[in-house]
């Protein structure tokens, strides 16, 4: 079973506190130098990094990482980046406690961007939103784009198709409790187990 967010956060804090002494030089980790050499860095030595929720598929945040930040992430399992404004490495959550626990790392075909497939521990955005992508824009036509507003709750995070389907089914189930609302076909299936079974 998945650990609680609180226990993961405690573990992340412990790992981060011990990181300064435990992180090895890249040459001391088998295969690390070869992997880091294979990345295509920008003129200022950075790659683009996207953090993505391993469960929902929601894109959490985007930042940049230098060679050392990628190396640190791979050793600690905590998303580590490079701040272009402060010109220093930083571990997400080191001040807020909202760590991003990296489960897997994927590199794109051009090898100049990375995905940290992760478990977010608390909000990922500095605004307190679950994801940095909470402003939705709807395409109204070739000549116009409509801003549909901002959604800061986790429920509105950009979802994969399966999670969108799950949310729709859940909404149909909740609609059954709304007095006077005609149930959808999905709602009828959910309210009548024998009918549902006959369709499987």
mmCIF file with all atom_site columns, C-alpha atoms in Angstrom:
data_model
loop_
_atom_site.group_PDB
_atom_site.id
_atom_site.type_symbol
_atom_site.label_atom_id
_atom_site.label_alt_id
_atom_site.label_comp_id
_atom_site.label_asym_id
_atom_site.label_entity_id
_atom_site.label_seq_id
_atom_site.pdbx_PDB_ins_code
_atom_site.Cartn_x
_atom_site.Cartn_y
_atom_site.Cartn_z
_atom_site.occupancy
_atom_site.B_iso_or_equiv
_atom_site.pdbx_formal_charge
_atom_site.auth_seq_id
_atom_site.auth_comp_id
_atom_site.auth_asym_id
_atom_site.auth_atom_id
_atom_site.pdbx_PDB_model_num
ATOM 1   C CA . UNK A 1 1   ? 0.000   0.000  0.000   1.00 0.00 ? 1   UNK A CA 1
ATOM 2   C CA . UNK A 1 2   ? 1.033   3.571  -0.701  1.00 0.00 ? 2   UNK A CA 1
ATOM 3   C CA . UNK A 1 3   ? 2.687   5.309  2.226   1.00 0.00 ? 3   UNK A CA 1
ATOM 4   C CA . UNK A 1 4   ? 0.864   8.272  3.705   1.00 0.00 ? 4   UNK A CA 1
ATOM 5   C CA . UNK A 1 5   ? 1.890   11.707 2.485   1.00 0.00 ? 5   UNK A CA 1
ATOM 6   C CA . UNK A 1 6   ? 3.032   12.557 6.000   1.00 0.00 ? 6   UNK A CA 1
ATOM 7   C CA . UNK A 1 7   ? 5.327   9.540  6.264   1.00 0.00 ? 7   UNK A CA 1
ATOM 8   C CA . UNK A 1 8   ? 6.749   10.203 2.792   1.00 0.00 ? 8   UNK A CA 1
ATOM 9   C CA . UNK A 1 9   ? 7.361   13.832 3.749   1.00 0.00 ? 9   UNK A CA 1
ATOM 10  C CA . UNK A 1 10  ? 9.211   12.790 6.913   1.00 0.00 ? 10  UNK A CA 1
ATOM 11  C CA . UNK A 1 11  ? 11.320  10.418 4.863   1.00 0.00 ? 11  UNK A CA 1
ATOM 12  C CA . UNK A 1 12  ? 12.030  13.120 2.276   1.00 0.00 ? 12  UNK A CA 1
ATOM 13  C CA . UNK A 1 13  ? 13.143  15.547 4.972   1.00 0.00 ? 13  UNK A CA 1
ATOM 14  C CA . UNK A 1 14  ? 15.468  12.921 6.397   1.00 0.00 ? 14  UNK A CA 1
ATOM 15  C CA . UNK A 1 15  ? 16.945  12.115 2.995   1.00 0.00 ? 15  UNK A CA 1
ATOM 16  C CA . UNK A 1 16  ? 17.464  15.794 2.213   1.00 0.00 ? 16  UNK A CA 1
ATOM 17  C CA . UNK A 1 17  ? 19.116  16.445 5.563   1.00 0.00 ? 17  UNK A CA 1
ATOM 18  C CA . UNK A 1 18  ? 21.582  13.635 4.976   1.00 0.00 ? 18  UNK A CA 1
ATOM 19  C CA . UNK A 1 19  ? 22.118  14.428 1.280   1.00 0.00 ? 19  UNK A CA 1
ATOM 20  C CA . UNK A 1 20  ? 25.013  16.852 1.702   1.00 0.00 ? 20  UNK A CA 1
ATOM 21  C CA . UNK A 1 21  ? 27.170  14.108 3.198   1.00 0.00 ? 21  UNK A CA 1
ATOM 22  C CA . UNK A 1 22  ? 25.851  11.128 1.223   1.00 0.00 ? 22  UNK A CA 1
ATOM 23  C CA . UNK A 1 23  ? 25.781  12.398 -2.376  1.00 0.00 ? 23  UNK A CA 1
ATOM 24  C CA . UNK A 1 24  ? 28.668  10.931 -4.304  1.00 0.00 ? 24  UNK A CA 1
ATOM 25  C CA . UNK A 1 25  ? 30.619  12.483 -7.129  1.00 0.00 ? 25  UNK A CA 1
ATOM 26  C CA . UNK A 1 26  ? 29.214  11.337 -10.470 1.00 0.00 ? 26  UNK A CA 1
ATOM 27  C CA . UNK A 1 27  ? 32.333  9.323  -11.207 1.00 0.00 ? 27  UNK A CA 1
ATOM 28  C CA . UNK A 1 28  ? 31.751  7.225  -8.079  1.00 0.00 ? 28  UNK A CA 1
ATOM 29  C CA . UNK A 1 29  ? 28.320  6.049  -9.287  1.00 0.00 ? 29  UNK A CA 1
ATOM 30  C CA . UNK A 1 30  ? 28.446  3.367  -11.959 1.00 0.00 ? 30  UNK A CA 1
ATOM 31  C CA . UNK A 1 31  ? 26.934  4.537  -15.237 1.00 0.00 ? 31  UNK A CA 1
ATOM 32  C CA . UNK A 1 32  ? 26.234  8.071  -13.987 1.00 0.00 ? 32  UNK A CA 1
ATOM 33  C CA . UNK A 1 33  ? 28.851  9.898  -16.066 1.00 0.00 ? 33  UNK A CA 1
ATOM 34  C CA . UNK A 1 34  ? 27.810  8.022  -19.198 1.00 0.00 ? 34  UNK A CA 1
ATOM 35  C CA . UNK A 1 35  ? 24.158  8.970  -18.645 1.00 0.00 ? 35  UNK A CA 1
ATOM 36  C CA . UNK A 1 36  ? 24.906  12.619 -17.888 1.00 0.00 ? 36  UNK A CA 1
ATOM 37  C CA . UNK A 1 37  ? 27.188  12.839 -20.920 1.00 0.00 ? 37  UNK A CA 1
ATOM 38  C CA . UNK A 1 38  ? 24.343  11.585 -23.107 1.00 0.00 ? 38  UNK A CA 1
ATOM 39  C CA . UNK A 1 39  ? 22.124  14.566 -22.282 1.00 0.00 ? 39  UNK A CA 1
ATOM 40  C CA . UNK A 1 40  ? 22.073  17.542 -24.627 1.00 0.00 ? 40  UNK A CA 1
ATOM 41  C CA . UNK A 1 41  ? 22.520  20.672 -22.514 1.00 0.00 ? 41  UNK A CA 1
ATOM 42  C CA . UNK A 1 42  ? 21.747  24.236 -23.585 1.00 0.00 ? 42  UNK A CA 1
ATOM 43  C CA . UNK A 1 43  ? 24.439  26.842 -24.121 1.00 0.00 ? 43  UNK A CA 1
ATOM 44  C CA . UNK A 1 44  ? 24.275  27.592 -20.400 1.00 0.00 ? 44  UNK A CA 1
ATOM 45  C CA . UNK A 1 45  ? 24.450  23.935 -19.396 1.00 0.00 ? 45  UNK A CA 1
ATOM 46  C CA . UNK A 1 46  ? 20.782  23.247 -18.611 1.00 0.00 ? 46  UNK A CA 1
ATOM 47  C CA . UNK A 1 47  ? 18.083  20.776 -19.609 1.00 0.00 ? 47  UNK A CA 1
ATOM 48  C CA . UNK A 1 48  ? 14.333  21.349 -19.277 1.00 0.00 ? 48  UNK A CA 1
ATOM 49  C CA . UNK A 1 49  ? 12.633  19.224 -16.613 1.00 0.00 ? 49  UNK A CA 1
ATOM 50  C CA . UNK A 1 50  ? 8.930   18.482 -16.235 1.00 0.00 ? 50  UNK A CA 1
ATOM 51  C CA . UNK A 1 51  ? 7.599   16.910 -13.036 1.00 0.00 ? 51  UNK A CA 1
ATOM 52  C CA . UNK A 1 52  ? 4.560   14.687 -13.630 1.00 0.00 ? 52  UNK A CA 1
ATOM 53  C CA . UNK A 1 53  ? 2.255   12.988 -11.107 1.00 0.00 ? 53  UNK A CA 1
ATOM 54  C CA . UNK A 1 54  ? 2.841   9.233  -11.335 1.00 0.00 ? 54  UNK A CA 1
ATOM 55  C CA . UNK A 1 55  ? -0.780  8.474  -10.398 1.00 0.00 ? 55  UNK A CA 1
ATOM 56  C CA . UNK A 1 56  ? -2.912  11.053 -12.208 1.00 0.00 ? 56  UNK A CA 1
ATOM 57  C CA . UNK A 1 57  ? -0.609  11.987 -15.052 1.00 0.00 ? 57  UNK A CA 1
ATOM 58  C CA . UNK A 1 58  ? -1.049  15.668 -14.153 1.00 0.00 ? 58  UNK A CA 1
ATOM 59  C CA . UNK A 1 59  ? 1.878   17.886 -15.153 1.00 0.00 ? 59  UNK A CA 1
ATOM 60  C CA . UNK A 1 60  ? 3.029   19.457 -11.886 1.00 0.00 ? 60  UNK A CA 1
ATOM 61  C CA . UNK A 1 61  ? 5.748   21.952 -12.732 1.00 0.00 ? 61  UNK A CA 1
ATOM 62  C CA . UNK A 1 62  ? 8.519   22.830 -15.173 1.00 0.00 ? 62  UNK A CA 1
ATOM 63  C CA . UNK A 1 63  ? 12.002  23.990 -14.285 1.00 0.00 ? 63  UNK A CA 1
ATOM 64  C CA . UNK A 1 64  ? 15.612  23.541 -15.387 1.00 0.00 ? 64  UNK A CA 1
ATOM 65  C CA . UNK A 1 65  ? 18.423  21.326 -14.176 1.00 0.00 ? 65  UNK A CA 1
ATOM 66  C CA . UNK A 1 66  ? 22.143  21.351 -14.660 1.00 0.00 ? 66  UNK A CA 1
ATOM 67  C CA . UNK A 1 67  ? 24.323  18.265 -14.718 1.00 0.00 ? 67  UNK A CA 1
ATOM 68  C CA . UNK A 1 68  ? 24.821  18.262 -10.949 1.00 0.00 ? 68  UNK A CA 1
ATOM 69  C CA . UNK A 1 69  ? 21.092  18.696 -10.251 1.00 0.00 ? 69  UNK A CA 1
ATOM 70  C CA . UNK A 1 70  ? 20.232  15.652 -12.364 1.00 0.00 ? 70  UNK A CA 1
ATOM 71  C CA . UNK A 1 71  ? 22.982  13.693 -10.626 1.00 0.00 ? 71  UNK A CA 1
ATOM 72  C CA . UNK A 1 72  ? 21.628  14.705 -7.203  1.00 0.00 ? 72  UNK A CA 1
ATOM 73  C CA . UNK A 1 73  ? 18.054  13.826 -8.162  1.00 0.00 ? 73  UNK A CA 1
ATOM 74  C CA . UNK A 1 74  ? 19.091  10.363 -9.279  1.00 0.00 ? 74  UNK A CA 1
ATOM 75  C CA . UNK A 1 75  ? 20.863  9.700  -5.984  1.00 0.00 ? 75  UNK A CA 1
ATOM 76  C CA . UNK A 1 76  ? 18.373  11.169 -3.503  1.00 0.00 ? 76  UNK A CA 1
ATOM 77  C CA . UNK A 1 77  ? 15.111  10.521 -5.332  1.00 0.00 ? 77  UNK A CA 1
ATOM 78  C CA . UNK A 1 78  ? 14.075  14.120 -4.654  1.00 0.00 ? 78  UNK A CA 1
ATOM 79  C CA . UNK A 1 79  ? 13.435  16.515 -7.553  1.00 0.00 ? 79  UNK A CA 1
ATOM 80  C CA . UNK A 1 80  ? 16.370  18.898 -7.726  1.00 0.00 ? 80  UNK A CA 1
ATOM 81  C CA . UNK A 1 81  ? 16.699  21.788 -10.154 1.00 0.00 ? 81  UNK A CA 1
ATOM 82  C CA . UNK A 1 82  ? 18.894  24.744 -11.043 1.00 0.00 ? 82  UNK A CA 1
ATOM 83  C CA . UNK A 1 83  ? 17.623  28.281 -10.460 1.00 0.00 ? 83  UNK A CA 1
ATOM 84  C CA . UNK A 1 84  ? 18.549  30.585 -13.320 1.00 0.00 ? 84  UNK A CA 1
ATOM 85  C CA . UNK A 1 85  ? 17.753  33.679 -11.253 1.00 0.00 ? 85  UNK A CA 1
ATOM 86  C CA . UNK A 1 86  ? 19.630  32.637 -8.106  1.00 0.00 ? 86  UNK A CA 1
ATOM 87  C CA . UNK A 1 87  ? 22.270  30.731 -10.074 1.00 0.00 ? 87  UNK A CA 1
ATOM 88  C CA . UNK A 1 88  ? 22.245  27.793 -7.689  1.00 0.00 ? 88  UNK A CA 1
ATOM 89  C CA . UNK A 1 89  ? 20.828  24.302 -7.335  1.00 0.00 ? 89  UNK A CA 1
ATOM 90  C CA . UNK A 1 90  ? 17.691  23.825 -5.281  1.00 0.00 ? 90  UNK A CA 1
ATOM 91  C CA . UNK A 1 91  ? 15.689  20.853 -4.097  1.00 0.00 ? 91  UNK A CA 1
ATOM 92  C CA . UNK A 1 92  ? 11.941  21.321 -4.457  1.00 0.00 ? 92  UNK A CA 1
ATOM 93  C CA . UNK A 1 93  ? 10.510  21.404 -0.917  1.00 0.00 ? 93  UNK A CA 1
ATOM 94  C CA . UNK A 1 94  ? 13.695  22.279 0.937   1.00 0.00 ? 94  UNK A CA 1
ATOM 95  C CA . UNK A 1 95  ? 12.031  25.392 2.367   1.00 0.00 ? 95  UNK A CA 1
ATOM 96  C CA . UNK A 1 96  ? 8.303   24.644 1.976   1.00 0.00 ? 96  UNK A CA 1
ATOM 97  C CA . UNK A 1 97  ? 8.336   20.937 2.802   1.00 0.00 ? 97  UNK A CA 1
ATOM 98  C CA . UNK A 1 98  ? 6.464   20.272 -0.458  1.00 0.00 ? 98  UNK A CA 1
ATOM 99  C CA . UNK A 1 99  ? 8.945   17.787 -1.867  1.00 0.00 ? 99  UNK A CA 1
ATOM 100 C CA . UNK A 1 100 ? 8.549   15.931 -5.152  1.00 0.00 ? 100 UNK A CA 1
ATOM 101 C CA . UNK A 1 101 ? 9.566   12.271 -4.752  1.00 0.00 ? 101 UNK A CA 1
ATOM 102 C CA . UNK A 1 102 ? 10.895  11.016 -8.069  1.00 0.00 ? 102 UNK A CA 1
ATOM 103 C CA . UNK A 1 103 ? 9.939   7.459  -9.021  1.00 0.00 ? 103 UNK A CA 1
ATOM 104 C CA . UNK A 1 104 ? 11.290  7.285  -12.578 1.00 0.00 ? 104 UNK A CA 1
ATOM 105 C CA . UNK A 1 105 ? 13.189  9.515  -14.999 1.00 0.00 ? 105 UNK A CA 1
ATOM 106 C CA . UNK A 1 106 ? 12.477  9.661  -18.718 1.00 0.00 ? 106 UNK A CA 1
ATOM 107 C CA . UNK A 1 107 ? 14.541  11.437 -21.369 1.00 0.00 ? 107 UNK A CA 1
ATOM 108 C CA . UNK A 1 108 ? 13.029  12.663 -24.650 1.00 0.00 ? 108 UNK A CA 1
ATOM 109 C CA . UNK A 1 109 ? 14.205  11.609 -28.111 1.00 0.00 ? 109 UNK A CA 1
ATOM 110 C CA . UNK A 1 110 ? 16.392  14.721 -28.522 1.00 0.00 ? 110 UNK A CA 1
ATOM 111 C CA . UNK A 1 111 ? 17.855  14.146 -25.046 1.00 0.00 ? 111 UNK A CA 1
ATOM 112 C CA . UNK A 1 112 ? 17.446  17.809 -24.103 1.00 0.00 ? 112 UNK A CA 1
ATOM 113 C CA . UNK A 1 113 ? 14.459  17.469 -21.769 1.00 0.00 ? 113 UNK A CA 1
ATOM 114 C CA . UNK A 1 114 ? 13.543  15.178 -18.901 1.00 0.00 ? 114 UNK A CA 1
ATOM 115 C CA . UNK A 1 115 ? 10.406  14.009 -17.127 1.00 0.00 ? 115 UNK A CA 1
ATOM 116 C CA . UNK A 1 116 ? 10.534  13.331 -13.403 1.00 0.00 ? 116 UNK A CA 1
ATOM 117 C CA . UNK A 1 117 ? 7.650   10.873 -12.881 1.00 0.00 ? 117 UNK A CA 1
ATOM 118 C CA . UNK A 1 118 ? 6.848   11.644 -9.278  1.00 0.00 ? 118 UNK A CA 1
ATOM 119 C CA . UNK A 1 119 ? 4.783   11.544 -6.119  1.00 0.00 ? 119 UNK A CA 1
ATOM 120 C CA . UNK A 1 120 ? 4.063   15.153 -5.085  1.00 0.00 ? 120 UNK A CA 1
ATOM 121 C CA . UNK A 1 121 ? 4.177   15.798 -1.346  1.00 0.00 ? 121 UNK A CA 1
ATOM 122 C CA . UNK A 1 122 ? 1.896   18.784 -1.000  1.00 0.00 ? 122 UNK A CA 1
ATOM 123 C CA . UNK A 1 123 ? 1.287   21.522 -3.600  1.00 0.00 ? 123 UNK A CA 1
ATOM 124 C CA . UNK A 1 124 ? 3.808   21.717 -6.421  1.00 0.00 ? 124 UNK A CA 1
ATOM 125 C CA . UNK A 1 125 ? 3.206   25.359 -7.346  1.00 0.00 ? 125 UNK A CA 1
ATOM 126 C CA . UNK A 1 126 ? 4.548   28.250 -5.263  1.00 0.00 ? 126 UNK A CA 1
ATOM 127 C CA . UNK A 1 127 ? 1.005   29.694 -5.325  1.00 0.00 ? 127 UNK A CA 1
ATOM 128 C CA . UNK A 1 128 ? -0.251  26.731 -3.311  1.00 0.00 ? 128 UNK A CA 1
ATOM 129 C CA . UNK A 1 129 ? -1.915  25.068 -6.290  1.00 0.00 ? 129 UNK A CA 1
ATOM 130 C CA . UNK A 1 130 ? -1.486  21.342 -6.875  1.00 0.00 ? 130 UNK A CA 1
ATOM 131 C CA . UNK A 1 131 ? -0.004  22.115 -10.296 1.00 0.00 ? 131 UNK A CA 1
ATOM 132 C CA . UNK A 1 132 ? 1.477   25.185 -11.943 1.00 0.00 ? 132 UNK A CA 1
ATOM 133 C CA . UNK A 1 133 ? -0.956  24.676 -14.840 1.00 0.00 ? 133 UNK A CA 1
ATOM 134 C CA . UNK A 1 134 ? -4.242  25.964 -13.419 1.00 0.00 ? 134 UNK A CA 1
ATOM 135 C CA . UNK A 1 135 ? -5.216  28.624 -15.967 1.00 0.00 ? 135 UNK A CA 1
ATOM 136 C CA . UNK A 1 136 ? -7.429  27.044 -18.600 1.00 0.00 ? 136 UNK A CA 1
ATOM 137 C CA . UNK A 1 137 ? -7.813  28.511 -22.082 1.00 0.00 ? 137 UNK A CA 1
ATOM 138 C CA . UNK A 1 138 ? -10.523 27.338 -24.474 1.00 0.00 ? 138 UNK A CA 1
ATOM 139 C CA . UNK A 1 139 ? -10.016 27.564 -28.228 1.00 0.00 ? 139 UNK A CA 1
ATOM 140 C CA . UNK A 1 140 ? -13.086 29.370 -29.556 1.00 0.00 ? 140 UNK A CA 1
ATOM 141 C CA . UNK A 1 141 ? -12.093 29.413 -33.225 1.00 0.00 ? 141 UNK A CA 1
ATOM 142 C CA . UNK A 1 142 ? -9.367  30.369 -35.642 1.00 0.00 ? 142 UNK A CA 1
ATOM 143 C CA . UNK A 1 143 ? -9.505  34.037 -34.683 1.00 0.00 ? 143 UNK A CA 1
ATOM 144 C CA . UNK A 1 144 ? -10.033 33.913 -30.929 1.00 0.00 ? 144 UNK A CA 1
ATOM 145 C CA . UNK A 1 145 ? -9.046  32.188 -27.722 1.00 0.00 ? 145 UNK A CA 1
ATOM 146 C CA . UNK A 1 146 ? -11.096 32.319 -24.535 1.00 0.00 ? 146 UNK A CA 1
ATOM 147 C CA . UNK A 1 147 ? -9.626  32.262 -21.047 1.00 0.00 ? 147 UNK A CA 1
ATOM 148 C CA . UNK A 1 148 ? -11.908 29.966 -19.047 1.00 0.00 ? 148 UNK A CA 1
ATOM 149 C CA . UNK A 1 149 ? -10.536 30.935 -15.657 1.00 0.00 ? 149 UNK A CA 1
ATOM 150 C CA . UNK A 1 150 ? -8.201  29.618 -13.007 1.00 0.00 ? 150 UNK A CA 1
ATOM 151 C CA . UNK A 1 151 ? -8.653  26.339 -11.151 1.00 0.00 ? 151 UNK A CA 1
ATOM 152 C CA . UNK A 1 152 ? -6.372  25.862 -8.169  1.00 0.00 ? 152 UNK A CA 1
ATOM 153 C CA . UNK A 1 153 ? -7.769  22.647 -6.649  1.00 0.00 ? 153 UNK A CA 1
ATOM 154 C CA . UNK A 1 154 ? -6.228  19.250 -7.359  1.00 0.00 ? 154 UNK A CA 1
ATOM 155 C CA . UNK A 1 155 ? -9.506  18.136 -8.951  1.00 0.00 ? 155 UNK A CA 1
ATOM 156 C CA . UNK A 1 156 ? -8.925  20.571 -11.834 1.00 0.00 ? 156 UNK A CA 1
ATOM 157 C CA . UNK A 1 157 ? -5.352  19.468 -12.559 1.00 0.00 ? 157 UNK A CA 1
ATOM 158 C CA . UNK A 1 158 ? -4.784  18.491 -16.213 1.00 0.00 ? 158 UNK A CA 1
ATOM 159 C CA . UNK A 1 159 ? -5.617  14.799 -16.417 1.00 0.00 ? 159 UNK A CA 1
ATOM 160 C CA . UNK A 1 160 ? -4.916  11.864 -18.679 1.00 0.00 ? 160 UNK A CA 1
ATOM 161 C CA . UNK A 1 161 ? -7.843  10.401 -20.615 1.00 0.00 ? 161 UNK A CA 1
ATOM 162 C CA . UNK A 1 162 ? -8.450  7.581  -18.135 1.00 0.00 ? 162 UNK A CA 1
ATOM 163 C CA . UNK A 1 163 ? -8.574  9.962  -15.201 1.00 0.00 ? 163 UNK A CA 1
ATOM 164 C CA . UNK A 1 164 ? -10.945 12.245 -17.091 1.00 0.00 ? 164 UNK A CA 1
ATOM 165 C CA . UNK A 1 165 ? -13.182 9.231  -17.679 1.00 0.00 ? 165 UNK A CA 1
ATOM 166 C CA . UNK A 1 166 ? -12.994 8.271  -14.007 1.00 0.00 ? 166 UNK A CA 1
ATOM 167 C CA . UNK A 1 167 ? -13.984 11.817 -13.000 1.00 0.00 ? 167 UNK A CA 1
ATOM 168 C CA . UNK A 1 168 ? -16.928 11.776 -15.432 1.00 0.00 ? 168 UNK A CA 1
ATOM 169 C CA . UNK A 1 169 ? -18.202 8.452  -14.078 1.00 0.00 ? 169 UNK A CA 1
ATOM 170 C CA . UNK A 1 170 ? -17.885 9.749  -10.519 1.00 0.00 ? 170 UNK A CA 1
ATOM 171 C CA . UNK A 1 171 ? -19.874 12.856 -11.466 1.00 0.00 ? 171 UNK A CA 1
ATOM 172 C CA . UNK A 1 172 ? -22.635 10.702 -12.989 1.00 0.00 ? 172 UNK A CA 1
ATOM 173 C CA . UNK A 1 173 ? -22.764 8.730  -9.751  1.00 0.00 ? 173 UNK A CA 1
ATOM 174 C CA . UNK A 1 174 ? -23.063 11.903 -7.659  1.00 0.00 ? 174 UNK A CA 1
ATOM 175 C CA . UNK A 1 175 ? -25.793 13.208 -9.972  1.00 0.00 ? 175 UNK A CA 1
ATOM 176 C CA . UNK A 1 176 ? -28.007 10.325 -8.847  1.00 0.00 ? 176 UNK A CA 1
ATOM 177 C CA . UNK A 1 177 ? -28.425 12.107 -5.499  1.00 0.00 ? 177 UNK A CA 1
ATOM 178 C CA . UNK A 1 178 ? -29.611 15.334 -7.132  1.00 0.00 ? 178 UNK A CA 1
ATOM 179 C CA . UNK A 1 179 ? -33.384 15.546 -6.784  1.00 0.00 ? 179 UNK A CA 1
ATOM 180 C CA . UNK A 1 180 ? -35.261 16.155 -10.027 1.00 0.00 ? 180 UNK A CA 1
ATOM 181 C CA . UNK A 1 181 ? -32.234 15.462 -12.256 1.00 0.00 ? 181 UNK A CA 1
ATOM 182 C CA . UNK A 1 182 ? -32.888 12.856 -14.929 1.00 0.00 ? 182 UNK A CA 1
ATOM 183 C CA . UNK A 1 183 ? -30.243 10.129 -14.575 1.00 0.00 ? 183 UNK A CA 1
ATOM 184 C CA . UNK A 1 184 ? -27.830 9.563  -17.432 1.00 0.00 ? 184 UNK A CA 1
ATOM 185 C CA . UNK A 1 185 ? -27.375 6.110  -18.948 1.00 0.00 ? 185 UNK A CA 1
ATOM 186 C CA . UNK A 1 186 ? -24.176 5.721  -16.936 1.00 0.00 ? 186 UNK A CA 1
ATOM 187 C CA . UNK A 1 187 ? -26.112 6.707  -13.807 1.00 0.00 ? 187 UNK A CA 1
ATOM 188 C CA . UNK A 1 188 ? -28.732 4.058  -14.515 1.00 0.00 ? 188 UNK A CA 1
ATOM 189 C CA . UNK A 1 189 ? -26.035 1.413  -14.877 1.00 0.00 ? 189 UNK A CA 1
ATOM 190 C CA . UNK A 1 190 ? -24.453 2.452  -11.575 1.00 0.00 ? 190 UNK A CA 1
ATOM 191 C CA . UNK A 1 191 ? -27.803 2.400  -9.750  1.00 0.00 ? 191 UNK A CA 1
ATOM 192 C CA . UNK A 1 192 ? -28.885 -1.002 -11.065 1.00 0.00 ? 192 UNK A CA 1
ATOM 193 C CA . UNK A 1 193 ? -26.201 -3.679 -10.558 1.00 0.00 ? 193 UNK A CA 1
ATOM 194 C CA . UNK A 1 194 ? -28.165 -6.301 -12.481 1.00 0.00 ? 194 UNK A CA 1
ATOM 195 C CA . UNK A 1 195 ? -28.383 -3.978 -15.506 1.00 0.00 ? 195 UNK A CA 1
ATOM 196 C CA . UNK A 1 196 ? -24.692 -3.163 -15.238 1.00 0.00 ? 196 UNK A CA 1
ATOM 197 C CA . UNK A 1 197 ? -23.769 -6.861 -15.113 1.00 0.00 ? 197 UNK A CA 1
ATOM 198 C CA . UNK A 1 198 ? -25.894 -7.575 -18.170 1.00 0.00 ? 198 UNK A CA 1
ATOM 199 C CA . UNK A 1 199 ? -23.790 -5.107 -20.171 1.00 0.00 ? 199 UNK A CA 1
ATOM 200 C CA . UNK A 1 200 ? -20.425 -6.594 -19.252 1.00 0.00 ? 200 UNK A CA 1
#
